[in-house]
Coordinates of C-alpha atoms in Angstrom, one line a residue:
Chain A
M1 CA -12.3 25.7 104.9
S2 CA -15.9 24.7 105.6
T3 CA -16.1 26.6 108.8
R4 CA -14.4 29.8 107.6
M5 CA -16.1 32.9 109.1
P6 CA -17.4 35.1 107.8
T7 CA -18.9 33.1 104.9
R8 CA -17.4 34.4 101.7
I9 CA -20.0 34.9 98.9
A10 CA -19.3 35.7 95.3
V11 CA -22.2 37.3 93.4
I12 CA -22.2 37.0 89.6
D13 CA -24.7 39.3 88.1
P14 CA -24.0 41.6 85.1
N15 CA -27.1 43.7 86.1
R16 CA -25.6 46.3 88.5
E17 CA -28.8 47.4 90.1
R18 CA -29.9 43.9 90.9
A19 CA -26.4 43.0 92.1
L20 CA -26.5 45.9 94.6
L21 CA -29.9 44.9 95.8
I22 CA -28.6 41.4 96.5
V23 CA -25.6 42.7 98.3
D24 CA -28.0 44.8 100.5
G25 CA -30.1 41.8 101.1
L26 CA -27.2 39.6 102.1
R27 CA -25.8 42.3 104.5
E28 CA -29.2 42.4 106.2
A29 CA -29.3 38.6 106.4
G30 CA -26.0 38.2 108.2
D31 CA -22.3 38.9 108.5
Y32 CA -20.9 37.9 105.1
D33 CA -17.8 38.7 103.1
I34 CA -19.3 39.6 99.7
H35 CA -17.6 39.9 96.3
L36 CA -19.4 41.2 93.2
I37 CA -18.4 40.0 89.8
G38 CA -20.1 41.9 87.0
D39 CA -18.5 40.3 84.0
A40 CA -19.4 36.7 83.9
F41 CA -16.9 35.8 81.2
S42 CA -14.0 36.5 83.4
A43 CA -15.8 35.0 86.4
A44 CA -13.8 31.8 86.2
K45 CA -10.5 33.6 86.8
A46 CA -12.0 35.9 89.4
L47 CA -13.4 32.9 91.4
K48 CA -10.0 31.3 91.7
D49 CA -8.7 34.4 93.3
I50 CA -11.7 35.0 95.6
D51 CA -12.0 31.4 96.7
P52 CA -15.7 31.7 97.8
D53 CA -17.8 29.4 99.9
I54 CA -20.9 30.2 97.9
V55 CA -21.3 31.5 94.4
L56 CA -24.7 33.1 93.5
V57 CA -25.3 33.4 89.8
D58 CA -28.1 35.1 88.0
L59 CA -29.8 32.6 85.6
Q60 CA -30.3 35.2 82.9
S61 CA -26.5 35.3 82.5
P62 CA -25.7 33.4 79.3
T63 CA -22.3 32.7 80.7
R64 CA -23.6 30.5 83.4
D65 CA -22.6 27.6 81.1
S66 CA -18.9 28.7 81.2
L67 CA -19.2 28.9 85.0
E68 CA -20.6 25.4 85.1
S69 CA -17.6 24.1 83.2
V70 CA -15.2 25.7 85.8
T71 CA -16.9 24.0 88.7
R72 CA -16.4 20.6 87.1
A73 CA -13.4 19.3 85.3
S74 CA -13.9 19.2 81.6
G75 CA -11.1 16.8 81.1
P76 CA -8.5 14.8 83.1
L77 CA -6.0 17.7 83.1
E78 CA -8.5 20.3 84.3
R79 CA -8.6 21.3 88.0
P80 CA -12.1 22.3 88.9
V81 CA -13.0 25.0 91.4
A82 CA -15.0 22.1 93.0
M83 CA -18.3 23.7 93.6
F84 CA -21.7 22.2 93.1
V85 CA -25.4 23.0 93.4
D86 CA -26.7 21.8 96.7
R87 CA -29.8 19.7 96.2
S88 CA -30.5 18.8 99.8
D89 CA -33.4 21.2 99.9
E90 CA -35.0 20.7 96.6
A91 CA -38.0 22.9 97.3
M92 CA -35.7 25.8 98.1
L93 CA -33.6 25.1 95.0
R94 CA -36.8 25.1 92.9
D95 CA -37.8 28.4 94.4
A96 CA -34.4 29.8 93.7
I97 CA -34.3 28.7 90.0
D98 CA -37.9 30.0 89.6
A99 CA -36.8 33.4 91.0
G100 CA -33.8 33.4 88.6
V101 CA -30.8 32.6 90.8
S102 CA -28.7 29.5 91.4
A103 CA -26.1 28.9 94.1
Y104 CA -23.0 26.8 93.9
V105 CA -21.4 25.8 97.2
V106 CA -18.0 24.6 98.0
D107 CA -17.6 21.0 99.0
G108 CA -18.1 20.4 102.7
F109 CA -20.0 23.6 103.3
A110 CA -22.5 23.4 106.2
K111 CA -26.0 23.0 104.7
E112 CA -27.7 25.1 107.3
R113 CA -25.5 28.1 106.4
I114 CA -26.7 28.0 102.8
K115 CA -30.3 28.5 103.6
P116 CA -30.3 32.1 104.9
V117 CA -28.0 33.2 102.0
L118 CA -30.3 31.6 99.3
E119 CA -33.4 32.9 101.0
A120 CA -32.0 36.4 101.0
A121 CA -31.0 36.1 97.4
I122 CA -34.4 34.7 96.3
A123 CA -36.2 37.6 98.2
R124 CA -34.1 40.2 96.5
F125 CA -34.5 38.6 93.0
H126 CA -38.2 38.7 93.5
A127 CA -38.0 42.3 94.7
F128 CA -36.0 43.3 91.7
D129 CA -38.5 41.7 89.4
R130 CA -41.3 43.6 91.0
L131 CA -39.4 46.9 90.8
R132 CA -38.6 46.2 87.1
A133 CA -42.3 45.4 86.4
E134 CA -43.3 48.6 88.1
L135 CA -40.8 50.6 86.2
E136 CA -42.0 49.1 82.9
A137 CA -45.6 49.9 83.8
T138 CA -44.7 53.5 84.7
K139 CA -42.8 54.0 81.5
Q140 CA -45.6 52.5 79.5
A141 CA -48.2 54.8 81.2
L142 CA -46.0 57.8 80.5
A143 CA -45.6 56.9 76.8
E144 CA -49.3 56.4 76.5
R145 CA -50.1 59.7 78.0
K146 CA -47.7 61.5 75.7
L147 CA -49.3 59.7 72.7
L148 CA -52.7 60.8 73.9
D149 CA -51.6 64.4 74.3
R150 CA -50.2 64.4 70.8
A151 CA -53.4 62.9 69.4
K152 CA -55.4 65.5 71.2
G153 CA -53.2 68.2 69.7
V154 CA -53.7 66.9 66.2
I155 CA -57.5 66.8 66.6
M156 CA -57.6 70.2 68.3
Q157 CA -55.7 71.7 65.3
A158 CA -57.5 69.8 62.6
K159 CA -61.1 70.5 63.9
S160 CA -60.6 73.7 65.9
V161 CA -61.9 72.2 69.1
S162 CA -60.9 72.4 72.7
E163 CA -58.8 69.8 74.5
E164 CA -61.8 68.3 76.3
E165 CA -63.7 68.0 73.0
A166 CA -60.7 66.4 71.3
Y167 CA -60.5 63.9 74.1
A168 CA -64.2 63.2 73.8
I169 CA -63.8 62.5 70.1
L170 CA -61.0 60.0 70.8
R171 CA -63.0 58.3 73.5
K172 CA -66.1 58.0 71.3
A173 CA -64.0 56.5 68.5
A174 CA -62.5 54.0 71.0
M175 CA -66.0 52.9 72.1
D176 CA -67.4 52.7 68.6
Q177 CA -64.5 50.6 67.3
N178 CA -64.2 48.6 70.5
R179 CA -60.5 49.5 70.8
K180 CA -58.4 51.0 73.5
I181 CA -58.2 54.8 73.5
V182 CA -54.4 54.6 73.2
E183 CA -54.6 52.6 70.0
I184 CA -56.9 55.2 68.5
A185 CA -54.4 57.9 69.6
R186 CA -51.6 55.9 67.9
S187 CA -53.6 55.7 64.7
V188 CA -54.3 59.5 64.7
V189 CA -50.7 60.4 65.3
T190 CA -49.4 58.0 62.6
A191 CA -52.0 59.3 60.1
A192 CA -51.0 62.9 60.9
E193 CA -47.4 62.1 60.3
L194 CA -48.1 60.5 57.0
L195 CA -50.4 63.2 55.9
R196 CA -48.0 66.0 56.8
Chain B
M1 CA -60.2 16.9 75.7
S2 CA -61.6 20.1 77.1
G3 CA -60.4 23.6 77.5
D4 CA -56.7 24.1 76.6
G5 CA -56.3 20.3 76.2
E6 CA -52.9 19.2 77.5
F7 CA -50.7 22.0 78.6
I8 CA -47.0 21.2 78.1
T9 CA -44.1 23.5 78.9
C10 CA -40.9 23.1 76.9
A11 CA -37.6 25.0 77.3
F12 CA -35.5 25.8 74.3
I13 CA -32.3 27.6 73.3
P14 CA -32.1 30.1 70.4
L15 CA -30.8 27.9 67.5
T16 CA -32.0 27.0 64.0
D17 CA -32.7 23.5 65.3
C18 CA -35.4 24.5 67.7
A19 CA -37.4 24.7 64.4
I20 CA -39.8 21.8 64.9
L21 CA -40.8 22.9 68.4
V22 CA -41.5 26.4 67.1
A23 CA -43.3 25.1 64.0
A24 CA -45.4 22.7 66.2
H25 CA -46.6 25.7 68.1
E26 CA -46.8 28.4 65.4
L27 CA -48.3 26.3 62.7
G28 CA -50.9 24.6 64.8
F29 CA -49.6 21.0 64.8
A30 CA -49.7 21.0 68.6
R31 CA -53.2 22.4 68.7
Q32 CA -54.4 19.8 66.3
E33 CA -53.3 17.1 68.7
G34 CA -55.0 18.8 71.6
V35 CA -51.7 20.1 73.0
T36 CA -51.0 23.7 74.2
L37 CA -47.2 23.9 73.8
A38 CA -45.8 26.7 75.9
L39 CA -42.3 27.4 74.8
R40 CA -39.8 28.9 77.3
R41 CA -36.7 30.5 75.9
E42 CA -33.6 30.0 78.0
T43 CA -30.2 31.6 77.9
S44 CA -28.1 28.6 78.9
W45 CA -28.0 24.8 78.8
S46 CA -27.5 24.8 82.5
N47 CA -30.8 26.5 82.9
V48 CA -32.5 24.0 80.6
R49 CA -31.0 21.1 82.5
D50 CA -31.9 22.5 85.9
K51 CA -35.5 23.5 85.0
L52 CA -36.2 20.1 83.5
A53 CA -34.5 18.3 86.4
L54 CA -36.5 20.3 89.0
G55 CA -39.8 19.9 87.2
L56 CA -40.1 23.6 86.3
V57 CA -40.7 22.6 82.7
D58 CA -42.1 19.3 81.4
A59 CA -39.8 18.9 78.4
A60 CA -36.9 20.5 76.7
H61 CA -34.9 21.0 73.5
M62 CA -31.7 19.3 74.5
L63 CA -28.3 18.3 73.1
S64 CA -28.7 14.6 72.4
P65 CA -26.1 13.5 75.0
M66 CA -27.8 15.6 77.7
P67 CA -30.7 13.2 78.6
I68 CA -28.1 10.4 78.8
A69 CA -25.7 12.5 81.0
M70 CA -28.6 13.4 83.3
S71 CA -30.1 10.0 83.6
L72 CA -26.7 8.3 84.2
G73 CA -25.8 10.9 86.9
L74 CA -22.8 12.2 84.9
S75 CA -24.0 15.8 85.1
A76 CA -24.5 18.1 88.0
M77 CA -28.3 17.8 88.1
A78 CA -29.1 14.1 87.8
A79 CA -32.6 13.2 86.9
D80 CA -34.6 10.5 85.1
I81 CA -35.0 11.9 81.6
S82 CA -36.1 10.1 78.4
A83 CA -35.6 11.0 74.8
P84 CA -38.6 9.7 72.8
I85 CA -38.0 11.7 69.6
L86 CA -35.1 13.5 67.9
L87 CA -35.5 17.2 67.0
S88 CA -32.7 17.4 64.5
V89 CA -29.8 15.6 62.8
N90 CA -26.6 17.6 62.0
G91 CA -26.8 21.4 61.9
N92 CA -23.3 22.2 63.2
V93 CA -20.4 23.8 61.6
F94 CA -16.7 24.1 62.6
G95 CA -14.9 27.5 62.3
V96 CA -11.6 29.1 63.1
S97 CA -10.3 32.6 64.0
R98 CA -9.2 34.9 61.2
A99 CA -5.6 34.4 62.4
L100 CA -5.7 30.7 62.2
A101 CA -7.5 30.9 58.8
Q102 CA -4.7 33.0 57.5
R103 CA -2.2 30.4 58.5
L104 CA -4.2 27.6 56.9
R105 CA -4.4 29.6 53.7
E106 CA -0.7 30.3 53.7
E107 CA 0.4 26.8 54.6
T108 CA -2.1 24.5 53.0
G109 CA -3.8 26.8 50.4
A110 CA -7.3 26.5 51.7
V111 CA -9.5 26.9 54.8
W112 CA -12.8 25.2 54.1
G113 CA -12.8 21.6 53.1
S114 CA -15.2 18.8 52.6
D115 CA -12.8 16.0 53.5
A116 CA -12.6 15.9 57.3
A117 CA -9.3 13.9 57.3
A118 CA -7.6 16.5 55.1
V119 CA -9.0 19.4 57.1
G120 CA -8.0 17.7 60.4
A121 CA -4.4 17.2 59.1
A122 CA -4.2 20.8 58.0
L123 CA -5.4 22.0 61.4
R124 CA -2.8 19.8 63.1
Q125 CA -0.1 21.3 60.9
V126 CA -0.9 24.9 61.8
S127 CA -1.6 24.3 65.5
R128 CA 1.7 22.6 66.3
P129 CA 3.7 25.8 66.2
L130 CA 1.3 27.5 68.6
G131 CA 3.2 25.9 71.4
R132 CA 0.1 25.5 73.5
R133 CA -3.2 23.6 73.4
L134 CA -5.7 24.5 70.7
R135 CA -8.7 26.0 72.4
I136 CA -12.0 24.9 71.0
G137 CA -15.3 26.6 71.8
S138 CA -18.2 24.2 72.3
P139 CA -21.6 25.0 73.7
W140 CA -21.6 22.3 76.4
R141 CA -19.6 19.4 77.7
F142 CA -22.2 16.8 77.0
S143 CA -22.8 17.7 73.4
M144 CA -22.3 16.3 69.9
H145 CA -20.1 19.3 69.4
T146 CA -17.6 18.1 72.0
L147 CA -18.0 14.4 71.1
L148 CA -17.7 14.9 67.3
T149 CA -14.7 17.2 67.7
R150 CA -12.9 14.8 70.0
Y151 CA -13.7 11.9 67.6
W152 CA -12.5 13.8 64.6
L153 CA -9.4 15.4 65.9
G154 CA -8.4 12.2 67.8
R155 CA -8.3 10.4 64.5
C156 CA -6.3 13.2 62.8
G157 CA -3.2 13.0 64.9
F158 CA -4.2 15.1 67.9
D159 CA -3.5 14.0 71.4
I160 CA -6.9 14.7 73.0
A161 CA -5.5 15.1 76.5
G162 CA -2.5 17.2 75.6
D163 CA -3.2 19.1 72.4
I164 CA -6.7 20.5 72.8
E165 CA -8.8 22.0 75.4
F166 CA -12.5 22.7 75.3
V167 CA -13.9 26.1 76.4
V168 CA -17.7 26.2 77.1
V169 CA -19.3 29.1 75.2
P170 CA -23.0 29.7 74.7
P171 CA -23.8 29.6 70.9
P172 CA -24.7 33.3 70.5
Y173 CA -21.4 34.3 72.2
M174 CA -19.1 32.2 70.1
A175 CA -18.3 35.1 67.7
E176 CA -17.5 37.4 70.6
V177 CA -15.3 35.0 72.4
L178 CA -13.5 34.0 69.1
G179 CA -13.0 37.7 68.2
A180 CA -11.5 38.3 71.7
G181 CA -8.9 35.7 71.0
E182 CA -10.1 33.4 73.8
I183 CA -10.6 30.4 71.5
D184 CA -9.0 29.3 68.2
V185 CA -11.6 27.0 66.8
F186 CA -15.3 26.4 67.5
C187 CA -18.0 23.9 66.8
V188 CA -21.4 25.4 67.0
G189 CA -25.0 25.1 65.8
E190 CA -26.1 27.4 63.0
P191 CA -26.8 30.2 62.6
W192 CA -24.1 31.1 65.1
G193 CA -21.2 29.9 62.9
S194 CA -22.3 31.9 59.9
S195 CA -23.0 34.8 62.3
A196 CA -19.4 34.8 63.3
V197 CA -18.4 35.0 59.7
A198 CA -20.8 37.8 59.0
R199 CA -19.3 39.7 62.0
G200 CA -15.9 39.3 60.4
V201 CA -14.2 37.3 63.1
A202 CA -14.3 33.8 61.7
D203 CA -13.8 31.5 58.6
L204 CA -15.7 28.3 58.4
L205 CA -13.7 25.1 58.2
L206 CA -15.9 22.1 57.9
A207 CA -19.6 21.1 58.1
G208 CA -20.5 18.8 60.9
P209 CA -21.9 16.1 58.5
S210 CA -18.4 15.8 57.0
V211 CA -17.3 14.1 60.3
W212 CA -20.5 12.0 60.8
R213 CA -23.0 12.1 58.0
A214 CA -26.1 11.5 60.3
A215 CA -25.2 12.7 63.8
P216 CA -28.2 13.0 66.2
E217 CA -28.0 16.6 67.3
K218 CA -31.0 17.6 69.4
A219 CA -33.4 15.4 71.2
L220 CA -36.6 16.1 73.0
G221 CA -35.8 15.5 76.7
V222 CA -38.9 14.7 78.8
S223 CA -39.3 14.5 82.5
A224 CA -40.2 11.2 84.2
R225 CA -43.4 12.9 85.3
L226 CA -44.5 13.7 81.8
R227 CA -43.5 10.3 80.6
D228 CA -45.1 8.3 83.4
D229 CA -48.0 10.4 84.6
R230 CA -49.2 11.9 81.4
P231 CA -48.4 9.4 78.6
E232 CA -51.3 10.5 76.4
A233 CA -50.1 14.1 76.5
L234 CA -46.6 13.0 75.6
A235 CA -47.8 10.8 72.8
A236 CA -49.8 13.8 71.4
L237 CA -46.7 16.0 71.6
I238 CA -44.6 13.4 69.7
R239 CA -47.2 13.3 66.9
A240 CA -47.3 17.1 66.8
L241 CA -43.5 17.2 66.5
Y242 CA -43.4 14.5 63.9
R243 CA -45.8 16.4 61.7
A244 CA -44.0 19.7 62.4
A245 CA -40.7 18.0 61.3
G246 CA -42.3 17.0 58.0
W247 CA -43.4 20.6 57.4
C248 CA -40.0 22.0 58.3
A249 CA -38.2 19.6 55.9
E250 CA -40.0 20.9 52.9
P251 CA -37.7 23.2 50.8
A252 CA -40.8 25.3 49.9
H253 CA -41.3 26.2 53.6
R254 CA -37.7 27.3 54.3
S255 CA -38.3 30.9 53.8
A256 CA -41.4 31.1 56.0
L257 CA -39.7 29.0 58.6
A258 CA -36.7 31.3 58.6
E259 CA -38.9 34.3 59.0
I260 CA -40.7 32.8 62.0
L261 CA -37.4 31.7 63.7
A262 CA -35.7 35.1 63.1
Q263 CA -38.1 36.8 65.6
D264 CA -36.8 38.2 68.8
H265 CA -38.6 35.7 71.0
Y266 CA -37.1 32.8 69.1
V267 CA -33.6 32.8 67.6
A268 CA -33.3 36.6 67.2
A269 CA -30.9 36.4 64.2
P270 CA -31.2 37.6 60.6
S271 CA -33.6 35.5 58.6
E272 CA -31.1 35.3 55.7
L273 CA -28.6 33.5 57.9
I274 CA -31.2 31.1 59.1
E275 CA -32.6 30.4 55.6
R276 CA -29.0 29.7 54.4
A277 CA -28.5 27.4 57.3
L278 CA -31.8 25.5 56.5
S279 CA -30.6 25.2 52.9
G280 CA -27.2 24.0 53.7
R281 CA -25.5 27.0 52.1
F282 CA -22.5 28.5 53.9
I283 CA -20.6 31.7 53.3
T284 CA -17.3 30.5 54.5
G285 CA -15.3 33.7 54.7
A286 CA -14.8 37.3 53.9
G287 CA -14.5 36.5 50.2
G288 CA -18.1 35.5 50.2
D289 CA -17.6 32.1 48.7
V290 CA -20.8 30.0 49.0
R291 CA -20.5 26.3 49.7
T292 CA -23.4 23.9 49.6
V293 CA -23.5 20.9 51.9
G294 CA -25.9 18.1 51.5
G295 CA -27.6 17.0 54.6
A296 CA -26.4 20.1 56.5
I297 CA -29.4 19.9 58.7
E298 CA -32.1 17.2 58.7
F299 CA -35.5 17.4 60.4
F300 CA -37.4 14.5 58.8
G301 CA -35.8 12.9 55.8
G302 CA -34.1 9.5 56.3
A303 CA -36.1 8.9 59.5
A304 CA -34.3 11.8 61.1
T305 CA -36.7 12.0 64.1
F306 CA -36.2 8.3 65.0
P307 CA -34.3 7.9 68.3
W308 CA -32.0 5.1 67.4
R309 CA -30.7 3.1 70.4
S310 CA -27.5 2.7 68.5
Q311 CA -27.0 6.5 68.5
A312 CA -27.4 6.4 72.3
A313 CA -24.8 3.6 72.4
W314 CA -22.4 5.7 70.2
I315 CA -22.8 8.7 72.5
A316 CA -22.1 6.4 75.5
S317 CA -18.9 5.1 73.8
Q318 CA -17.6 8.6 73.3
L319 CA -18.6 9.8 76.8
A320 CA -16.6 6.8 78.1
W321 CA -13.4 8.8 77.2
D322 CA -13.7 10.6 80.5
E323 CA -16.4 8.5 82.2
P324 CA -15.0 5.0 81.9
A325 CA -17.6 3.5 84.1
I326 CA -20.5 4.4 81.8
E327 CA -22.8 1.4 81.1
P328 CA -23.9 1.3 77.4
A329 CA -27.1 -0.5 78.2
R330 CA -28.3 2.2 80.6
A331 CA -27.4 4.9 78.0
M332 CA -29.4 3.0 75.3
S333 CA -32.5 2.8 77.5
V334 CA -32.6 6.7 77.7
F335 CA -33.6 6.8 74.0
R336 CA -37.2 5.5 73.7
P337 CA -38.1 4.3 70.2
D338 CA -40.9 2.3 71.9
L339 CA -42.6 5.5 73.0
Y340 CA -42.0 7.0 69.5
R341 CA -43.6 4.0 67.8
A342 CA -46.6 3.9 70.1
A343 CA -47.3 7.6 69.7
L344 CA -47.1 7.5 65.9
A345 CA -49.2 4.3 65.5
P346 CA -52.4 6.3 65.0
L347 CA -50.8 8.2 62.1
A348 CA -50.0 4.9 60.3
A349 CA -46.6 6.4 59.7
D350 CA -44.0 4.2 58.0
L351 CA -41.3 3.7 60.6
P352 CA -38.0 1.7 60.6
A353 CA -38.6 -1.9 61.7
A354 CA -35.4 -2.0 63.7
S355 CA -34.6 0.1 66.7
A356 CA -30.8 0.0 66.3
K357 CA -28.6 0.0 63.3
I358 CA -24.9 -0.4 62.6
E359 CA -23.9 3.3 62.6
G360 CA -21.7 4.3 59.8
S361 CA -22.6 1.4 57.5
L362 CA -24.8 3.3 55.0
A363 CA -22.7 4.9 52.3
Q364 CA -25.8 6.2 50.5
S365 CA -29.5 6.4 50.9
T366 CA -30.7 2.9 51.5
E367 CA -34.0 1.2 51.8
A368 CA -34.6 -0.6 55.1
A369 CA -37.4 -2.7 56.4
S370 CA -40.2 -0.7 57.8
T371 CA -43.5 -1.3 59.6
A372 CA -45.4 -1.0 56.3
G373 CA -42.8 -2.0 53.8
V374 CA -39.6 -0.1 53.2
V375 CA -38.4 3.2 54.5
T376 CA -35.4 5.2 53.1
L377 CA -32.5 5.8 55.5
G378 CA -30.0 8.5 54.6
P379 CA -26.2 7.9 54.5
D380 CA -24.7 7.8 57.9
T381 CA -20.9 7.3 57.4
F382 CA -18.1 8.4 59.6
F383 CA -15.3 10.3 57.8
D384 CA -12.8 7.6 58.5
G385 CA -14.9 4.8 57.3
S386 CA -15.4 3.2 60.7
V387 CA -18.6 1.5 61.7
F388 CA -20.1 1.2 65.1
D389 CA -22.0 -1.9 66.1
P390 CA -24.0 -1.1 69.3
D391 CA -23.9 -4.7 70.4
A392 CA -20.1 -4.9 70.2
G393 CA -19.8 -1.4 71.8
A394 CA -16.8 0.8 71.5
A395 CA -14.6 -2.2 70.8
S396 CA -16.1 -2.4 67.3
M397 CA -14.7 1.1 66.4
G398 CA -11.2 0.0 67.1
A399 CA -8.6 2.0 68.9
T400 CA -8.5 5.7 68.0
K401 CA -6.4 5.6 65.0
N402 CA -4.4 8.4 63.5
L403 CA -5.0 9.1 59.8
T404 CA -1.9 11.1 59.4
P405 CA 1.6 9.6 59.7

């Protein structure tokens, strides 16, 4: 059981994009038999069928607590799935938790085989975070540009000026009031809507 | 102290009883003590445990049995954790599915009750015909929810091993899991019990204090590093939390507190639910009946923040049900009234003179010897009239007795 090849990994992550990123990362890291579980609530049942060597779980998942209770008996009549978090490399575990992932391994699993899996998962979790941050920044920039365009439109119409002149008015107001130009734009748009 | 003063990170879970941590930060009590309290919201108790164990946070909002479970190596991530102050007493509520509520109404005439023995007997009556174990949702294995439920039902005729099973469900998901029919009963911290009623999937059964009138619910868990390497920072935090607790306990502040807690980065639940929870008012079912429960949640009154060693001993006695080797003395040493006293000395606060009490012996508010004179302790009775003497240990509670024939 502890030397089964290829290593069987269950990935529990309700976020589909990230889950696929992790699967990619694991495939690059080695030859693994990977199972994806999207719904963490039914993970307990799924895990019994899959019988994995390692379970990777996203820490954002609120149902991690339910998973925890499956890995340890909650009473004398319960049969646990008998998996535990490996603490032999505490620095790596800390990195993993910091990155947002935790790994449960089956009893007797060779420690050196955990490292590449966890490292691949950590790398992909970080990558996902960066992608998400970039996406947020891009969305934000786009929203701000739209706001600015609308504000310029309001000023152009109200004062019969060109787009460049409208922009200059906004920029001057921002400098005079020591505020960001997007905040001025937001005020202009809000005021225009109220005064319509 | 210079700059930001002492920077302390603290994990918390979205519950009404994270109140004194939030108030310490939002109302400036931490700042006044030279502490920058950085609150980190978590989605699961496993995360709170792991981050505290691995030193990713300095302190945490914890279920009172958690520091004991971690320090005694009962839980997956063992670590030396101390509890130098309680964050709340009570605050939990029991509820049932609409289906089970219907049966209770039909067979016993009522759902909600204030007499835990009667409610327990009624639950026993309607659960027998199910032909399977009653499934009870609880936020965590090492929680007052699990311990109180086992204590209560064990003394109401239930065979703990054969008649019930606990299902771990995070508090905000209790309603969903109940509605999906995966559990029959829950014990959960507010506002998540009332939230389940508001969502039309639950009826409330009993308030937590009806089982034990003064149950230590949440404790501040601190890492060994904070405790040993930064004692002044910890002392400052304890003072800040003590003051914040006093503020939170004032009825006049409930509305403001509810508004603050309702925000998305804190509890993210409607402020009306939170305010009701703070006031001990419960809407128990679809009919809209409002019940008021005294002592539904305590932050400060009756020395609520005091980490009694006897409370730790009681927790140990209940954990012993499936951890027979647990040593009560070790459990008692996890709660640190000595650190609490030392921290509050500069405030000249009036604190209980003793560090342990006979749990369950106070039928009403009682004056007890304090450092400056007398302090008022609230009632702390168990529903079955038992008392727990920490020196005698579990033996003093007698065998789990059934209250129903």
